[in-house]
Structures are given as C-alpha cells and as structure tokens.
Short mmCIF file of C-alpha atoms in Angstrom, two decimals:
data_model
loop_
_atom_site.label_atom_id
_atom_site.label_comp_id
_atom_site.label_asym_id
_atom_site.label_seq_id
_atom_site.Cartn_x
_atom_site.Cartn_y
_atom_site.Cartn_z
CA MET A 1 134.93 68.49 92.36
CA THR A 2 133.10 67.13 89.18
CA GLN A 3 136.31 66.01 87.80
CA LYS A 4 137.82 62.60 87.31
CA LYS A 5 140.40 61.68 89.94
CA LYS A 6 140.25 64.82 91.76
CA THR A 7 140.72 64.35 95.28
CA SER A 8 140.81 67.91 97.06
CA VAL A 9 140.11 71.15 96.45
CA THR A 10 141.50 74.71 97.55
CA ILE A 11 139.46 76.53 98.85
CA VAL A 12 140.40 80.41 99.43
CA GLY A 13 138.80 83.06 101.72
CA LYS A 14 138.48 86.48 99.69
CA SER A 15 137.87 88.08 103.03
CA ALA A 16 136.36 87.33 106.47
CA GLY A 17 133.28 85.23 107.02
CA SER A 18 131.56 82.00 106.67
CA ALA A 19 129.91 79.56 103.87
CA VAL A 20 128.57 76.18 103.48
CA VAL A 21 130.47 74.40 100.80
CA THR A 22 128.80 70.67 99.91
CA ALA A 23 130.44 68.06 98.31
CA LYS A 24 129.20 65.26 97.00
CA SER A 25 130.56 61.62 95.99
CA GLY A 26 128.17 59.18 94.33
CA LYS A 27 124.83 59.20 96.09
CA LYS A 28 126.97 60.60 99.22
CA LYS A 29 126.26 64.43 99.97
CA LEU A 30 128.07 65.88 102.79
CA ASN A 31 128.30 69.53 103.81
CA CYS A 32 131.01 71.82 105.36
CA LYS A 33 131.00 75.03 107.01
CA VAL A 34 133.86 76.89 106.70
CA THR A 35 135.09 80.41 108.05
CA VAL A 36 137.75 82.45 107.53
CA LYS A 37 138.68 84.77 110.51
CA ALA A 38 140.79 87.83 109.51
CA ALA A 39 144.26 87.96 110.13
CA PRO A 40 146.48 91.18 112.31
CA SER A 41 146.20 93.81 110.56
CA THR A 42 149.81 95.33 111.55
CA THR A 43 152.83 94.15 109.13
CA GLU A 44 154.89 93.13 111.78
CA ASP A 45 152.25 90.31 112.79
CA VAL A 46 151.74 89.28 109.12
CA ALA A 47 155.48 88.64 108.92
CA THR A 48 155.50 86.09 112.04
CA GLN A 49 152.85 83.85 111.04
CA ALA A 50 153.87 80.89 108.35
CA PRO A 51 153.08 80.94 105.27
CA ALA A 52 149.46 79.59 103.99
CA THR A 53 150.93 76.95 101.76
CA GLN A 54 152.82 75.89 104.84
CA ALA A 55 151.97 73.28 107.52
CA PRO A 56 153.13 73.83 111.07
CA ALA A 57 155.99 71.59 112.46
CA THR A 58 152.23 70.20 114.87
CA GLN A 59 150.92 68.96 111.95
CA ALA A 60 150.96 65.86 109.23
CA PRO A 61 153.36 65.59 106.82
CA ALA A 62 153.54 67.82 103.94
CA THR A 63 152.11 65.19 101.69
CA GLN A 64 148.67 65.94 103.51
CA ALA A 65 146.52 68.94 101.57
CA PRO A 66 146.65 71.88 104.42
CA ALA A 67 144.04 72.67 106.57
CA THR A 68 142.10 74.63 103.68
CA GLN A 69 142.77 71.85 101.37
CA ALA A 70 141.06 69.69 103.58
CA PRO A 71 139.21 66.67 101.47
CA ALA A 72 135.20 66.25 101.51
CA THR A 73 135.89 63.39 104.20
CA GLN A 74 138.24 65.63 106.50
CA ALA A 75 136.85 67.59 109.33
CA PRO A 76 135.17 70.78 108.09
CA ALA A 77 138.20 73.80 107.85
CA THR A 78 136.56 75.46 110.62
CA GLN A 79 139.48 73.50 112.50
CA ALA A 80 142.16 74.64 111.18
CA PRO A 81 144.68 77.22 113.48
CA VAL A 82 144.57 80.99 112.87
CA THR A 83 148.17 80.95 111.78
CA GLN A 84 147.18 79.16 108.54
CA THR A 85 144.79 82.44 107.53
CA PRO A 86 145.91 83.14 103.78
CA ALA A 87 147.56 86.23 103.10
CA ALA A 88 145.38 87.13 101.10
CA SER A 89 142.50 88.42 104.08
CA ALA A 90 145.65 90.08 105.56
CA SER A 91 143.43 93.35 104.64
CA ALA A 92 140.05 92.29 106.41
CA THR A 93 138.88 93.73 109.40
CA PRO A 94 141.39 92.75 112.62
CA LEU A 95 140.58 89.17 114.12
CA VAL A 96 138.10 89.66 117.34
CA SER A 97 137.60 86.95 119.65
CA GLU A 98 134.29 85.55 118.52
CA GLU A 99 132.55 85.44 115.30
CA PRO A 100 129.53 88.11 114.48
CA THR A 101 126.44 86.52 114.71
CA VAL A 102 124.49 86.17 111.65
CA ALA A 103 120.67 86.15 111.32
CA PRO A 104 118.61 83.68 111.37
CA SER A 105 116.91 84.64 108.42
CA GLN A 106 120.04 84.74 106.69
CA ASP A 107 121.51 81.09 108.05
CA PRO A 108 120.17 78.51 105.12
CA SER A 109 120.10 76.07 108.16
CA ASP A 110 118.04 77.54 110.16
CA ASN A 111 114.45 76.72 109.31
CA THR A 112 112.54 77.95 112.56
CA VAL A 113 109.70 80.00 111.84
CA ARG A 114 109.25 83.26 113.33
CA ASP A 115 107.25 86.17 113.28
CA ILE A 116 106.15 88.17 110.08
CA SER A 117 105.55 91.73 110.46
CA ILE A 118 104.93 93.98 107.40
CA ASP A 119 106.22 96.82 106.57
CA MET A 120 103.24 99.48 105.91
CA THR A 121 105.72 101.91 104.30
CA LYS A 122 105.63 99.73 101.53
CA VAL A 123 102.06 99.36 100.68
CA THR A 124 99.19 101.03 99.86
CA ASN A 125 97.49 101.54 103.55
CA SER A 126 95.30 104.70 104.11
CA PHE A 127 91.98 104.23 101.89
CA ASP A 128 88.63 106.42 102.13
CA LYS A 129 86.47 104.52 100.20
CA SER A 130 86.02 100.58 99.36
CA PRO A 131 87.44 98.07 98.22
CA ILE A 132 90.08 98.30 100.80
CA LYS A 133 93.05 96.27 99.48
CA VAL A 134 96.49 95.52 101.07
CA ASP A 135 98.97 93.38 99.10
CA VAL A 136 101.97 92.44 101.33
CA SER A 137 103.02 89.78 98.63
CA GLN A 138 106.16 91.31 97.81
CA GLN A 139 107.08 91.11 101.48
CA ILE A 140 105.88 86.95 101.89
CA PRO A 141 108.76 84.62 101.11
CA GLU A 142 107.94 81.78 99.01
CA ARG A 143 108.02 79.01 101.79
CA VAL A 144 105.93 81.23 104.02
CA ASP A 145 102.45 78.97 104.30
CA LEU A 146 99.55 79.91 106.57
CA SER A 147 99.61 76.47 108.50
CA LEU A 148 102.64 77.76 109.88
CA PHE A 149 101.15 80.57 111.49
CA SER A 150 98.76 81.29 114.79
CA LYS A 151 97.35 84.22 114.16
CA LEU A 152 97.28 87.13 111.78
CA GLU A 153 96.95 90.48 113.96
CA VAL A 154 95.38 93.70 111.83
CA THR A 155 95.82 97.00 113.57
CA TYR A 156 93.51 100.20 112.15
CA THR A 157 92.90 103.29 112.89
CA THR A 158 89.49 105.31 111.62
CA ALA A 159 88.51 108.68 110.80
CA PHE A 160 84.82 110.27 110.79
CA ASP A 161 83.43 114.13 109.74
CA SER A 162 81.52 113.96 112.96
CA GLU A 163 81.11 111.79 116.32
CA GLU A 164 77.66 111.15 115.46
CA SER A 165 78.69 109.44 112.03
CA LYS A 166 80.29 106.71 114.38
CA ALA A 167 77.22 104.96 114.82
CA ASN A 168 76.72 104.07 110.72
CA PHE A 169 79.72 101.61 111.23
CA THR A 170 77.73 99.01 111.96
CA ASN A 171 80.50 96.03 111.19
CA GLY A 172 82.92 95.14 109.26
CA LYS A 173 85.64 91.95 108.15
CA ILE A 174 89.20 91.35 107.62
CA ALA A 175 89.85 88.57 104.57
CA ILE A 176 92.93 86.96 104.53
CA ALA A 177 93.68 86.36 100.14
CA LYS A 178 95.86 83.73 99.04
CA ASN A 179 95.84 85.30 95.42
CA GLU A 180 95.30 88.98 93.94
CA SER A 181 91.64 88.16 92.87
CA GLN A 182 90.47 87.60 96.50
CA LEU A 183 91.91 91.20 97.49
CA ASP A 184 88.77 92.10 96.03
CA GLY A 185 86.11 93.69 98.74
CA TYR A 186 83.63 91.28 97.41
CA SER A 187 85.79 87.67 98.38
CA ASP A 188 86.04 86.32 102.02
CA GLY A 189 88.97 84.98 100.59
CA ILE A 190 90.38 81.99 103.03
CA LYS A 191 89.38 83.08 106.29
CA PRO A 192 87.27 86.05 106.87
CA GLN A 193 87.47 87.83 110.57
CA TYR A 194 83.83 89.99 111.41
CA ASP A 195 82.75 92.48 114.26
CA LEU A 196 85.21 95.23 113.25
CA THR A 197 84.36 98.43 115.28
CA ALA A 198 84.28 102.01 114.69
CA GLU A 199 86.61 102.80 117.05
CA GLY A 200 89.41 100.82 115.30
CA GLY A 201 92.24 98.98 117.53
CA THR A 202 93.76 95.33 116.88
CA VAL A 203 92.05 92.76 115.87
CA SER A 204 93.26 89.01 115.56
CA VAL A 205 92.09 86.81 112.49
CA ASP A 206 92.67 82.54 113.79
CA LEU A 207 94.38 80.73 111.00
CA SER A 208 93.59 77.45 112.78
CA GLY A 209 92.50 75.21 110.15
CA VAL A 210 93.91 77.73 107.19
CA LYS A 211 96.59 77.14 104.80
CA GLY A 212 98.26 78.36 101.52
CA TYR A 213 99.98 81.56 100.56
CA PHE A 214 99.57 84.86 102.36
CA TYR A 215 98.87 87.64 99.51
CA GLY A 216 97.22 90.21 101.62
CA ILE A 217 93.84 91.33 103.00
CA ASN A 218 90.81 92.90 101.81
CA PHE A 219 88.86 95.02 104.87
CA GLN A 220 85.86 96.24 104.30
CA PRO A 221 83.77 98.58 106.98
CA PHE A 222 80.11 97.64 106.79
CA ASN A 223 77.01 100.40 107.14
CA GLU A 224 73.83 98.49 107.90
CA SER A 225 73.31 97.46 104.33
CA TYR A 226 77.20 96.25 103.87
CA GLY A 227 77.99 99.46 102.13
CA TRP A 228 80.32 101.84 103.37
CA PRO A 229 79.45 103.73 106.20
CA ASP A 230 77.94 107.33 105.72
CA GLY A 231 80.51 110.23 107.39
CA LEU A 232 83.52 107.66 107.56
CA THR A 233 86.35 109.63 105.89
CA ASN A 234 89.20 107.13 106.22
CA ILE A 235 90.54 103.80 107.24
CA THR A 236 94.07 102.91 107.98
CA ILE A 237 95.99 100.09 108.17
CA THR A 238 98.89 100.87 111.05
CA ALA A 239 100.18 97.35 111.33
CA MET A 240 99.85 93.54 110.53
CA LYS A 241 101.71 90.87 111.72
CA LEU A 242 101.59 86.90 111.33
CA VAL A 243 102.32 85.40 114.59
CA ALA A 244 104.79 81.95 114.67
CA LYS A 245 103.08 78.72 116.12
CA GLU A 246 105.32 77.88 118.62
CA GLY A 247 108.07 75.28 117.63
CA ALA A 248 106.96 75.71 113.96
CA VAL A 249 109.84 75.07 111.36
CA TYR A 250 109.69 75.45 107.82
CA PRO A 251 110.11 72.33 105.72
CA ASP A 252 113.12 70.80 103.91
CA PRO A 253 112.93 72.38 100.73
CA THR A 254 114.94 69.50 99.12
CA ALA A 255 112.83 66.95 100.40
CA SER A 256 109.69 65.48 97.91
CA ALA A 257 106.38 67.19 98.42
CA GLU A 258 103.33 64.95 98.70
CA PRO A 259 101.30 65.98 95.60
CA ILE A 260 97.71 67.29 96.64
CA GLU A 261 94.65 66.01 95.40
CA PRO A 262 91.16 67.38 95.26
CA PRO A 263 88.73 65.88 97.23
CA ILE A 264 86.63 63.25 95.90
CA PRO A 265 83.03 64.39 95.35
CA THR A 266 81.05 62.60 97.77
CA PHE A 267 77.91 62.21 95.59
CA ALA A 268 77.42 60.89 91.83
CA PRO A 269 76.25 64.34 89.76
CA GLU A 270 72.81 64.55 89.24
CA THR A 271 70.26 66.63 87.24
CA PHE A 272 68.74 69.62 89.13
CA SER A 273 65.26 70.20 89.01
CA TYR A 274 63.35 72.66 91.34
CA GLU A 275 60.13 71.62 92.46
CA GLY A 276 58.27 75.00 92.17
CA LEU A 277 59.00 75.75 88.49
CA ASP A 278 56.17 76.62 86.34
CA THR A 279 57.20 78.01 82.75
CA SER A 280 53.85 78.44 81.70
CA TRP A 281 53.66 81.83 81.40
CA ILE A 282 57.21 82.36 79.43
CA ASP A 283 56.86 83.14 75.66
CA PRO A 284 59.91 81.04 74.33
CA SER A 285 60.30 83.33 71.39
CA LYS A 286 61.43 85.83 73.26
CA PRO A 287 64.87 86.48 74.87
CA MET A 288 65.59 86.51 78.49
CA VAL A 289 67.91 87.25 81.33
CA ALA A 290 67.42 85.94 85.24
CA PHE A 291 67.74 88.19 88.04
CA THR A 292 69.28 87.32 90.88
CA PHE A 293 68.80 88.70 94.42
CA ASP A 294 71.01 87.40 97.77
CA ASP A 295 71.35 87.89 101.11
CA GLY A 296 68.02 88.31 102.07
CA PRO A 297 65.42 88.06 103.76
CA CYS A 298 65.01 91.48 105.34
CA GLY A 299 61.42 91.23 107.07
CA MET A 300 58.13 92.65 106.50
CA LYS A 301 58.32 95.83 108.19
CA ASP A 302 57.86 99.33 106.28
CA GLY A 303 60.82 99.96 104.04
CA SER A 304 61.98 96.64 103.61
CA THR A 305 64.05 96.88 100.68
CA SER A 306 63.45 92.80 99.99
CA MET A 307 59.46 93.47 99.63
CA ALA A 308 59.96 96.32 97.69
CA ILE A 309 62.15 94.62 95.14
CA GLN A 310 58.77 91.70 95.50
CA GLU A 311 56.49 94.73 94.42
CA ALA A 312 58.25 96.06 91.75
CA LEU A 313 58.44 92.40 89.97
CA THR A 314 55.08 91.83 90.46
CA GLU A 315 53.99 94.83 88.75
CA ALA A 316 56.73 94.11 85.56
CA GLY A 317 55.41 91.10 85.06
CA ALA A 318 58.78 89.35 86.10
CA HIS A 319 60.08 86.54 88.26
CA ALA A 320 63.63 86.09 89.91
CA THR A 321 65.74 83.70 92.43
CA PHE A 322 66.03 85.25 95.66
CA PHE A 323 69.36 83.35 98.06
CA TYR A 324 68.60 83.60 101.64
CA ILE A 325 70.82 83.28 104.48
CA GLY A 326 69.74 80.69 106.75
CA GLU A 327 70.71 82.97 110.24
CA ARG A 328 68.44 85.50 108.86
CA ILE A 329 64.99 83.49 108.68
CA ASP A 330 63.27 84.68 111.81
CA ASP A 331 59.78 84.47 111.65
CA ALA A 332 59.29 88.08 109.44
CA GLY A 333 61.77 86.30 106.94
CA LYS A 334 59.49 82.95 106.84
CA ALA A 335 56.36 85.31 106.09
CA GLU A 336 59.01 87.37 103.59
CA ILE A 337 60.08 84.16 101.87
CA LYS A 338 56.32 82.19 101.80
CA SER A 339 55.24 85.78 100.00
CA ALA A 340 58.33 85.26 97.35
CA LEU A 341 56.76 81.51 96.35
CA ASP A 342 53.49 83.01 96.16
CA ARG A 343 54.30 85.62 93.39
CA GLY A 344 56.20 82.45 91.68
CA PHE A 345 59.89 83.58 92.48
CA GLU A 346 62.15 80.65 93.03
CA ILE A 347 64.18 80.63 96.55
CA GLY A 348 67.62 79.14 97.07
CA ASN A 349 70.42 78.56 99.27
CA HIS A 350 72.92 81.10 100.42
CA SER A 351 74.66 79.40 103.25
CA TYR A 352 74.05 79.94 106.91
CA GLY A 353 75.94 82.73 108.27
CA TRP A 354 78.05 85.80 106.07
CA SER A 355 81.15 84.21 105.68
CA SER A 356 82.54 82.24 102.72
CA LEU A 357 82.94 78.70 102.82
CA SER A 358 85.76 78.55 101.10
CA GLY A 359 87.73 78.41 104.22
CA TYR A 360 85.89 75.76 106.27
CA GLU A 361 86.67 72.75 106.83
CA PRO A 362 84.07 69.80 105.36
CA GLU A 363 81.70 69.06 108.36
CA GLU A 364 81.37 73.22 108.41
CA ILE A 365 80.30 73.15 105.11
CA LEU A 366 77.88 70.50 105.21
CA ASP A 367 76.17 72.35 108.16
CA SER A 368 75.88 75.57 107.22
CA VAL A 369 74.06 74.50 103.57
CA GLY A 370 72.04 71.76 105.38
CA LYS A 371 70.63 74.00 107.99
CA THR A 372 69.39 76.55 105.49
CA ASN A 373 67.98 74.09 103.16
CA ALA A 374 66.22 72.05 106.44
CA ILE A 375 64.34 76.06 106.88
CA LEU A 376 63.69 76.46 103.37
CA THR A 377 62.30 72.64 103.08
CA GLU A 378 60.30 73.48 105.92
CA ILE A 379 58.52 76.86 104.58
CA SER A 380 58.22 75.39 100.91
CA GLY A 381 57.99 71.69 101.33
CA TYR A 382 61.07 71.70 98.31
CA SER A 383 64.04 69.43 99.04
CA ASN A 384 66.10 70.71 96.19
CA PHE A 385 67.54 74.05 95.84
CA LEU A 386 70.15 75.73 93.96
CA PHE A 387 73.38 77.37 95.91
CA ARG A 388 74.94 80.87 95.33
CA ALA A 389 78.54 80.64 97.53
CA PRO A 390 78.86 83.78 99.56
CA ASN A 391 80.68 86.09 97.92
CA LEU A 392 80.98 83.75 94.76
CA SER A 393 83.92 82.07 96.43
CA ILE A 394 84.15 78.17 95.81
CA SER A 395 86.72 75.55 97.05
CA GLU A 396 86.91 72.15 95.85
CA ASP A 397 85.58 71.00 99.27
CA MET A 398 82.49 72.68 98.48
CA LEU A 399 81.93 71.59 94.59
CA ALA A 400 82.87 68.22 96.57
CA TYR A 401 80.50 68.30 99.63
CA ILE A 402 77.45 70.73 98.35
CA LYS A 403 74.93 68.37 96.23
CA ALA A 404 73.69 71.67 94.33
CA PRO A 405 74.36 73.71 91.15
CA PHE A 406 76.35 76.51 91.94
CA ILE A 407 75.06 79.86 90.27
CA ASN A 408 77.38 82.61 89.82
CA CYS A 409 76.68 85.13 87.85
CA ALA A 410 77.51 86.41 84.03
CA VAL A 411 76.79 90.27 84.73
CA ASP A 412 77.46 91.88 88.21
CA SER A 413 75.15 95.20 89.30
CA LYS A 414 78.17 96.17 91.64
CA ASP A 415 75.90 97.10 94.31
CA TRP A 416 77.43 95.69 96.87
CA ASN A 417 80.00 98.19 96.32
CA LYS A 418 78.36 101.08 97.21
CA ALA A 419 77.68 101.59 93.50
CA THR A 420 75.31 104.63 92.80
CA THR A 421 71.21 103.87 91.45
CA GLU A 422 72.47 105.02 88.14
CA GLN A 423 75.86 103.03 88.13
CA ILE A 424 73.46 99.84 88.79
CA ILE A 425 71.41 100.63 85.93
CA GLU A 426 73.93 101.02 83.49
CA ASN A 427 76.13 97.75 85.34
CA VAL A 428 72.55 95.24 84.92
CA GLU A 429 71.51 96.59 81.33
CA MET A 430 74.58 95.32 79.95
CA ALA A 431 73.01 91.82 80.13
CA LYS A 432 72.14 89.84 77.08
CA ASP A 433 70.28 86.59 76.24
CA GLY A 434 71.08 83.80 78.73
CA ASP A 435 73.04 85.78 81.51
CA VAL A 436 72.40 85.14 84.93
CA VAL A 437 72.78 88.89 86.78
CA LEU A 438 73.79 89.31 90.50
CA MET A 439 72.01 91.99 92.36
CA HIS A 440 71.26 91.86 96.54
CA ALA A 441 68.10 92.00 98.59
CA THR A 442 69.61 94.63 100.92
CA GLU A 443 70.45 97.88 98.97
CA LYS A 444 68.36 100.58 98.63
CA ASN A 445 70.04 101.92 95.36
CA THR A 446 68.99 98.79 93.90
CA VAL A 447 65.31 99.25 94.93
CA ALA A 448 65.47 102.34 92.92
CA ALA A 449 67.03 101.46 90.25
CA LEU A 450 64.72 98.42 89.35
CA PRO A 451 61.90 100.00 87.82
CA THR A 452 63.98 101.49 85.76
CA ILE A 453 65.73 98.27 84.63
CA LEU A 454 62.53 96.27 84.44
CA LYS A 455 61.25 98.49 81.95
CA TYR A 456 64.57 98.64 79.64
CA PHE A 457 64.45 95.00 79.19
CA ASN A 458 60.79 94.90 78.70
CA ASP A 459 61.04 97.85 75.92
CA ASN A 460 64.06 95.87 74.40
CA GLY A 461 61.79 92.37 74.14
CA TYR A 462 63.13 90.52 77.11
CA GLN A 463 61.53 88.46 79.60
CA VAL A 464 62.92 88.53 83.17
CA VAL A 465 62.80 85.08 85.00
CA SER A 466 64.15 82.94 87.87
CA VAL A 467 67.45 81.03 87.32
CA SER A 468 65.57 77.46 87.28
CA GLU A 469 63.22 78.95 84.18
CA LEU A 470 66.40 80.89 82.43
CA PHE A 471 67.75 77.60 82.06
CA ALA A 472 64.67 75.01 81.25
CA MET A 473 63.55 77.73 78.70
CA LYS A 474 66.63 77.31 77.21
CA GLY A 475 66.95 73.51 76.91
CA LYS A 476 70.00 73.84 79.50
CA THR A 477 70.73 71.17 82.26
CA LEU A 478 71.53 72.16 85.41
CA THR A 479 74.04 69.43 87.26
CA THR A 480 74.78 69.23 91.02
CA GLY A 481 78.41 70.03 91.36
CA GLN A 482 78.75 72.77 88.49
CA LYS A 483 79.41 76.29 88.10
CA TYR A 484 77.18 78.32 86.01
CA ASN A 485 77.31 82.03 84.80
CA SER A 486 74.87 81.97 82.30
CA ALA A 487 72.60 79.33 79.93
CA LYS A 488 74.50 79.97 76.81
#
C-alpha cells in the first residue's frame, strides 16, 4: 500500500477466518476487519457461484473494485456477499451459520484484564528447605502490571515428620518479586504477606498500591528464630492466581507512556555523625572490620541470643552496631539497648516492623522509620542513627525520604538462611579490611560461631568495630541518602 498511485488492493483469503487490515493514507490510519467464510464443500454448489472476479448484477458496475478489493475508505470486506467467496477457499471447512468465537486473549482489540492462573506444572513448586523461589516469568505477558490486579492468591500445603513438629512453624511470608534478585528468600520484594500457618491453605496478598512486573514469589516458613521450622519436610505451592481489578483494561500499547521520574529527595544530603562515637580505644594502624547484628532486641531473659552476643563482644574487646526493630522494643528491649550503649556499642534503626519498606508509600516509610527513631532517642538521647533496610531492600522512595545513611554489607554470614555454625564461621572469615559484615542477633548458630570468629580476627591482627567507628578510622564520610557496603 505504500506504492505511488495505488488506489486499491486485492485481499485473497487462503482459508476461513478473520484478520485486521490496516491502511494508512498520510497521517490517517484505518483498520478493517476482514472475514473470509468457507464455501460449500460440494462441487455442485461451487459451480453455481459467480466467479470471484465478477460482480453480481445488484452491485455497482464492474469498474468498481470487487468487495474483496475495497479501498481503505470503503466499508470493510466483511460486508461482501457469501457468493463472492474466492474459489481458493472451496476446499475449506463447510460454511456454518455463525463465526467461531475467538478467545479474548487472541483478539488484539480486546484489552480487558482477566484473571491469570499460573500453570504449576511448568514451575518448581515443591521444596524441602529455604529459599523457596517460584519463578513464573515465562507465563506472564510483558504488558502485565500488578497495578491492574486486586490480589494474588497462593494456595500451599505442608508436610511434617510428626504432628508435634507443627508447633515449630510459628509464622511465614509470601513476598512478591518483580525481578530475579527479589526471589531470594532474604528479600520482601515489592509486597510481602505474613501470618502463614502450619496447616496450609490459601493466602491472599493485597496488591493495593503495588505496581510493576510480576516475576514470581519467594515463600518462607519461619520458626521462632526465623529459620526453617524443625520437622517441616515439605512445602508445595499448589496454585497461584492474579485476580484482575473490576473493569481494568490494558493500556493502549501505541500510546506514548509518560516517563517515570524518580522521586525528588526531601532533604539536602548531609554528613552523618553518631553522637555516641568514641574511637579512642582503636589502633588506627591495624586493619578492621565492622560487625552488625539485625532484628533485635531479644530481651534480657536467660538464653537471650542478643545478650549472649553482647557478652562475647565485650569479652573479646570488640564493638558492633545493632540495628533494632521498633515494635520489638518493650521494657526488656529497652534494658537490652541500654546495656549495648553502656558497653560502647552503636545502635541503629531497622524500621518499625518486619516488612520491607520498598513496597510502601512515602507516608508509611516515614512513619516506620520515625517511630523507631523516636524510641531510640528516648533511650539514648541521641537524634541521629544509621539505617539498615529490612532485607536490604531499598526503593527510590526510601532513598528520598529516609534521612540517614543506608548500611548494606560486603559480607553476608547467611545466618538468616539456616546456615550452620561452621558455615557462618566460614562466611564471616571472608571479610577483609574495611568490610561491613551482616549477622543477626536472633540466631543461635551465630551465638555459637561468634567466639571462634572473634578469635580468628584477633589472631590475624584485626579489630572488630562498629560501622561509625570503621568509617571514622578510615577517614570516610557517611552521608544521608547514600548506600554503603564497606569503608574501602
């Protein structure tokens, strides 16, 4: 249709069916739906039809294009009489009174959003240990955006080695991932759902305020220390379904999308200073690493893992930074934090709850961090605290609204993923001068590994310090709104 002086085109139907033909003239674009219906299968019936190139007597003179040759400005070819079916289609399926129904997903003009059920036979869905990763990306069309759906329904079953073992399953989460990295069990992705049970069943993850591509889920059962529950032999994800919002339609793919700009920071970057910093005990000539412990406080009771960690650090002449969860700070938690301050340890903000803030709206982010800061200020009298993002999951909104340095890590102990004592020792001993090491104050295996780890670094001439101490001794500036893995 792009040739000069071309005023018509012949459309030949090779077999019965429908197609959309687009004609363009200048800036005008016209779409015509062309339907070809099969001719009767008998030779006698075909013989009585007029040749496809002749117009019936009731039509305009033959100087006009036949119906199958209609110019783009004429009515679509679907109005052509059946007697003009091209002879080439005579061998096709016999004509029926109604057109076959085309599935909505096959009709390019149908943009209605419908529920999407995952074919669980095409994914790994049965697991006997963490991390549980269900990658559904091969089944999700590119145009799918989670903002078009109201919820994700996940059905799962559990298996235990005994009925008594069910008591070890204390909680769990389903986290929606928008990319492969968020399938890791350590991430809460863009939206998590907690409160899973040992009995299994169907859980709905509310997608309000969630947007982005759906890559899959990570699914984690917890014991009281947030590890794999003892006696749990299997988790099977039996069904997953995205439920469409009522009346939702896919956007026009030809429309120009507005560029998405990252949020503007709500504060000017500032140099961070921890009010409790004291480096007088540190030898600047020695190499050093910073130890960090997340998820406390655990309280002052006998057997408290976080208090055992404090004792081990003090005995070794070491310091560390403890990142605390606001909602865990009860009276016993306040006593634990005061103990950490008395020993010269640094305290930091790990948000108010367990969920990643990366899927939260700005006001929710500010509320979570602000409430925890207020509690820490009440206990310490300090006003500035380092921030450790839950699950190390950081969004643009978090960087724009949280006025603190973001402390990630260069070395991960993997204690959160049910690493053995020996594995934790091996992982942490990989740390080099200037590295930040991630551990958790809730893990018994970490408590067991810590004396060996501290001895290793001491024997090798290292000092174990807090994050602020590390950066100060290395002459590195910590700035609000920036991410740090090490002081190298």
